[in-house]
XYZ file of C-alpha atoms in Angstrom:
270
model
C 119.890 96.462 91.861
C 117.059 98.242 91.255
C 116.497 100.778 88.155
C 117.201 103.898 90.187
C 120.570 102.713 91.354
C 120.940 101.580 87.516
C 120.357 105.212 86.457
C 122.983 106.389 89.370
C 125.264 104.610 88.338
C 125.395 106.420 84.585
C 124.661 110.123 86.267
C 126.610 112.530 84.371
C 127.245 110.198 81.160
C 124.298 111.854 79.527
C 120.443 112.163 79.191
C 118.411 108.966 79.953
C 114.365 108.339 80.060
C 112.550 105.447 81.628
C 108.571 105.037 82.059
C 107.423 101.618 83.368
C 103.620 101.077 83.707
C 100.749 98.523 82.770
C 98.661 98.363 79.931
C 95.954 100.845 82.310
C 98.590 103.582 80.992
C 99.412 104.534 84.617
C 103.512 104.763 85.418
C 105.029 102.957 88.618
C 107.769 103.929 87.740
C 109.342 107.330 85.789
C 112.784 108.927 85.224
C 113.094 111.769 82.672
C 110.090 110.408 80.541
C 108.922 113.392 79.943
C 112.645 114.832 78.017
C 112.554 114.268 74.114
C 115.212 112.475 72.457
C 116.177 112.144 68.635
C 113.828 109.052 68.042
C 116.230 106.672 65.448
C 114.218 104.338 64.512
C 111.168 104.256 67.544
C 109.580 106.521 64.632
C 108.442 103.396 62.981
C 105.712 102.134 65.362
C 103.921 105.354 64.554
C 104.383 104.913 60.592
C 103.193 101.208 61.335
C 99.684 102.593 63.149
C 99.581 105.474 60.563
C 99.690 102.548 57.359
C 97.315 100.550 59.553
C 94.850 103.286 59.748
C 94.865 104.324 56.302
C 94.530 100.508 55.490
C 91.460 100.586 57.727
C 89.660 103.474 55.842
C 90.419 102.079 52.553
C 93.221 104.561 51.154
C 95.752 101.680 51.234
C 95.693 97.699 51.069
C 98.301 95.610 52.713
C 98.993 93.777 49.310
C 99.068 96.726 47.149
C 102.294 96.636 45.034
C 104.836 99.401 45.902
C 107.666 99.659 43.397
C 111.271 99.958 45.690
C 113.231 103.256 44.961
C 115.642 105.375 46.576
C 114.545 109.221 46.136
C 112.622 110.818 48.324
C 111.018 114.144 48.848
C 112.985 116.013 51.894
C 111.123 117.953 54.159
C 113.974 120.986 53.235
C 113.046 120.569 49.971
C 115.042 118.892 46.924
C 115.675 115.175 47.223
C 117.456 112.493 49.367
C 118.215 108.753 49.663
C 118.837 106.235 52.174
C 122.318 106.095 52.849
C 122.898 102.139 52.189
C 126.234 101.846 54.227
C 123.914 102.897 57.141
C 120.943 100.554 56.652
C 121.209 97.523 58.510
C 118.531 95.515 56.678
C 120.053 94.323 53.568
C 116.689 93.046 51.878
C 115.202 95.372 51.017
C 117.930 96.444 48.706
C 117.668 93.664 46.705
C 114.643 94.116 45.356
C 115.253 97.656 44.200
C 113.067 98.522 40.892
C 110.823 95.353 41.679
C 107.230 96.182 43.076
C 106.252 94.391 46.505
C 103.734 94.449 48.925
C 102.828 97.271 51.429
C 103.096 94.738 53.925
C 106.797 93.316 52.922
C 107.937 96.676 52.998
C 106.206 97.422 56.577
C 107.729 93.958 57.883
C 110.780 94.765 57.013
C 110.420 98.128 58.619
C 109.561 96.792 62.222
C 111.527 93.371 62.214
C 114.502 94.013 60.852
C 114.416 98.090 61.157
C 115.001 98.896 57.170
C 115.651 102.233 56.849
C 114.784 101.992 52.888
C 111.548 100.300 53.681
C 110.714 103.254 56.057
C 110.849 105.857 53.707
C 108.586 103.939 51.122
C 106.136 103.144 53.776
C 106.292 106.878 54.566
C 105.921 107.938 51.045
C 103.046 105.878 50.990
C 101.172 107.319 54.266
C 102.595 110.765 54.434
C 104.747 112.449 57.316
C 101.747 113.987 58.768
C 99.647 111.250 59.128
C 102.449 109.144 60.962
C 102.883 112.741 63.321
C 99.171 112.842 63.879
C 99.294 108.970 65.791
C 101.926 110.865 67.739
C 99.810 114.003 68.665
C 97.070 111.415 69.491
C 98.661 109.540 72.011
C 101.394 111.923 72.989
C 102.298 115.162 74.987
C 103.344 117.227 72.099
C 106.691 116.438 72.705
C 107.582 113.768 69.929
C 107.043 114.615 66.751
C 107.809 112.604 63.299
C 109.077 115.594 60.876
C 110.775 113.594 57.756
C 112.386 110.420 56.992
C 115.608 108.542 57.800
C 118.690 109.951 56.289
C 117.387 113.067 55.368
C 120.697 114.993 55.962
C 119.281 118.412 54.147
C 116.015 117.956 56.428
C 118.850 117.098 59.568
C 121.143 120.191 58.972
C 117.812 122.660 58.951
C 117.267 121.501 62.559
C 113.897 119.584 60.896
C 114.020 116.301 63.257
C 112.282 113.668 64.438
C 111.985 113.057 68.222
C 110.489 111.021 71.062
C 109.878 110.752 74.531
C 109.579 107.595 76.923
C 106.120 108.547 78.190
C 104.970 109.102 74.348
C 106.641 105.904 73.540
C 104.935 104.581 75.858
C 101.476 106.032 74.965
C 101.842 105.077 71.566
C 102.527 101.153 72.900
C 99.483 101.331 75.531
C 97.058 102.011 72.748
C 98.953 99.208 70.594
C 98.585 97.065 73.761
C 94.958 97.752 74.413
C 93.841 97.750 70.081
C 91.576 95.118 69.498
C 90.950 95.305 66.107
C 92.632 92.670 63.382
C 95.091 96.215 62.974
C 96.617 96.217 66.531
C 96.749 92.392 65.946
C 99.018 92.825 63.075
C 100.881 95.577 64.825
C 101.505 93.375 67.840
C 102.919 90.380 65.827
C 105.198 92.967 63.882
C 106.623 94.224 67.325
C 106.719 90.594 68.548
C 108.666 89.849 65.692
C 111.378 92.042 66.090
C 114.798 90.642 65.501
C 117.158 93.300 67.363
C 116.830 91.862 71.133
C 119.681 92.974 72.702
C 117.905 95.537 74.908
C 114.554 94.828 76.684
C 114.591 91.353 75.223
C 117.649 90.301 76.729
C 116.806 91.474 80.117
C 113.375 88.743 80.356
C 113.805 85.066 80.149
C 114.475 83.770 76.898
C 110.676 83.017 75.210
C 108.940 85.536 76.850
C 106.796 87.314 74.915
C 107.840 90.907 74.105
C 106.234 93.050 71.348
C 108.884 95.971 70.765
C 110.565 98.699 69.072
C 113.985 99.974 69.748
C 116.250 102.140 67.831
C 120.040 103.228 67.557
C 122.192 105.522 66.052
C 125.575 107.343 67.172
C 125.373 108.241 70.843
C 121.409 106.735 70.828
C 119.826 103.498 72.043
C 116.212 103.207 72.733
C 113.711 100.537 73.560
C 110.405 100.343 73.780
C 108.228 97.855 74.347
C 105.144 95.536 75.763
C 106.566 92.638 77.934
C 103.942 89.638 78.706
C 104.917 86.937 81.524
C 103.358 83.783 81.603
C 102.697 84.470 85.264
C 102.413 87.872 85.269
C 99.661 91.142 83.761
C 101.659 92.564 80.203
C 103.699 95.380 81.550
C 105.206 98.168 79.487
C 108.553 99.674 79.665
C 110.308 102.341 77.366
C 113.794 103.821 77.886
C 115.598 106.203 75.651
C 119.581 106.749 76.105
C 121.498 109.868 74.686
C 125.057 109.514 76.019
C 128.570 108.916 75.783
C 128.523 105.158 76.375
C 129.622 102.366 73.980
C 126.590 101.067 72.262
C 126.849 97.639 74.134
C 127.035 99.318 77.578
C 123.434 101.250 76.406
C 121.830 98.068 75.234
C 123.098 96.746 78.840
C 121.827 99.214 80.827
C 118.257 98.718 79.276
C 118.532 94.636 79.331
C 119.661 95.487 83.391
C 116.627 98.217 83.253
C 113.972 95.870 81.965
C 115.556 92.655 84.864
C 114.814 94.899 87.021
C 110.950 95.203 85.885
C 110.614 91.497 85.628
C 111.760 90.687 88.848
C 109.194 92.928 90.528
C 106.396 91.785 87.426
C 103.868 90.676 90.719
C 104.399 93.751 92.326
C 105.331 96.680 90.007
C 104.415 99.331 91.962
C 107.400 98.105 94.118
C 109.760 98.640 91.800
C 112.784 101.514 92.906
C-alpha cells in the first residue's frame, strides 16, 4: 500500500503531515508538510543544535556541571515545573539537587525524551536561541516559544509548534553537518529508545537517527533512515487526530515501510 492510500485511509480522523526526501533537501514525496502542529517533544532536536552551537562558540562545555531543579521561568511570567506524572524518563529525577553534566542532561533529552532534562538544557541555552535553529532552517512556521509543561505559558496561547517540512529541514542540515557537533547530534538521534514509529517500519538494525514526540491526540516522527543498500533518506510525519496512540505510531511504522520499500527508487514512491 503505498503512503497515499495510507493517508486515505485516515481522511477525516484529523490533520496529518508527511515530507519524504534525501539528504539533497528535495521532497519526493509531500502531504500537508507545510501545516504546523503542536511539536511535543520534536522541539528537542532544535534545543540539541542550539546547546551544540553555543558549545561550539565557547558559551557552554559539554561537561560543565548543571545542578537538576524543577522551577523554571514561564514565558507568561511567574514559575512552573515539570509535571513528573507526565515525564516518561524517570532518571533524571533521581538525581534532583545533584549537579551533572550538560551532556547527561542533553542525552537524556534525545534518548529517552526527559521532559525535566529539557527544560534544564533550555535554561541553559535560552528559548530564543533553540527558535533561531528553527528560523534557520525553517519556513517560519515552527517556532519553539517555552518549555514542556508550561501550563501558564499553554493557557496564554504561547506554544510551541512544528511542521514536517521544518522537521525535516532541521534533520537535512543534521544529516549533511560535518563537524564533531552534527556527529554528536547524529549518535543522540541514533540512540533514541522510543522506536515504535519510523523505527519499526525498517528492518530491525537499520540505522535510523530520529526524533519523535507524543502527547494526547499527537504522534510525530522524524527522522534520517540509512540502508545498507540504499542513499540515507529522510522522512518526517506529524499526526493530530482522534486515533489511539498505537494506531498513530502504526500508521507512521506503515508510512516509513512504505519509504523503504521504494529506498532504490524514491521518487517512485505514491
Amino acid at each position: 500500500m503505498g503512503i497515499a492510500d495510507l493517508l486515505a485511509g485516515v481522511a477525516g480522523r484529523g490533520d496529518f503531515g508527511v515530507w519524504l526526501g534525501r539528504l539533497d533537501g528535495h521532497p519526493v514525496f509531500t502531504h500537508a508538510a507545510d501545516r504546523a502542529h503542536y511539536s511535543a517533544s520534536t522541539m528537542k532536536l532544535p534545543v540539541a543544535i542550539a546547546m551544540t552551537r553555543k558549545v561550539d562558540s565557547g558559551e557552554l562545555a559539554l561537561d560543565q556541571p548543571v545542578t537538576v531543579h524543577n522551577d523554571f521561568a514561564s514565558a507568561a511570567g511567574g514559575r512552573f515545573g515539570v509535571n513528573p506524572a507526565e515525564d516518561e524518563a524517570p532518571n533524571t529525577w533521581t538525581k534532583m539537587g545533584e549537579q551533572v553534566p550538560l551532556t547527561w542532561l542533553t542525552t537524556e533529552m534525545i534518548t529517552v525524551s526527559s521532559n525535566l532534562a529539557t527544560n534544564l538544557v533550555l535554561e541553559q541555552t535560552g528559548v530564543d536561541a533553540a527558535n533561531a535553529v528553527l528560523a534557520e532552517y525553517g519556513s517560519g512556521q515552527s517556532v519553539i516559544r517555552r518549555g514542556i509543561d508550561d501550563t501558564a505559558a499553554q493557557r496564554a496561547r504561547i506554544s510551541n509548534l512544528m511542521s514536517p517540512a521544518d522537521l525535516a529541514a532541521v534533520l537535512v542540515a543534521v544529516g549533511n553537518d560535518k563537524s564533531p557537533s552534527g556527529e554528536y547530534v547524529r549518535d543522540l538521534l541514533a540512540g533514541n529508545t522510543w522506536n515504535g514509529e519510523i523505527p519499526a517500519g525498517v528492518p530491525a538494525g537499520t540505522r535510523v537517527e530520529h526524533k519523535n514526540g507524543w502527547d494526547t491526540g499527537i504522534r510525530h516522527d522524524g527522522g534520517i533512515v540509512r540502508p545498507d543498500d540504499a542513499e540515507a533518506f529522510v522522512l518526517t510525519v506529524c499526526t493530530t487526530s482522534d486515533l489511539p496512540d498505537q494506531d498513530a505510531s502504526r500508521l507512521i511504522a506503515e508510512i516509513a515501510a512504505a519509504a523503504w520499500d521504494h529506498r532504490h527508487d524514491l521518487e517512485a514512491v505514491r
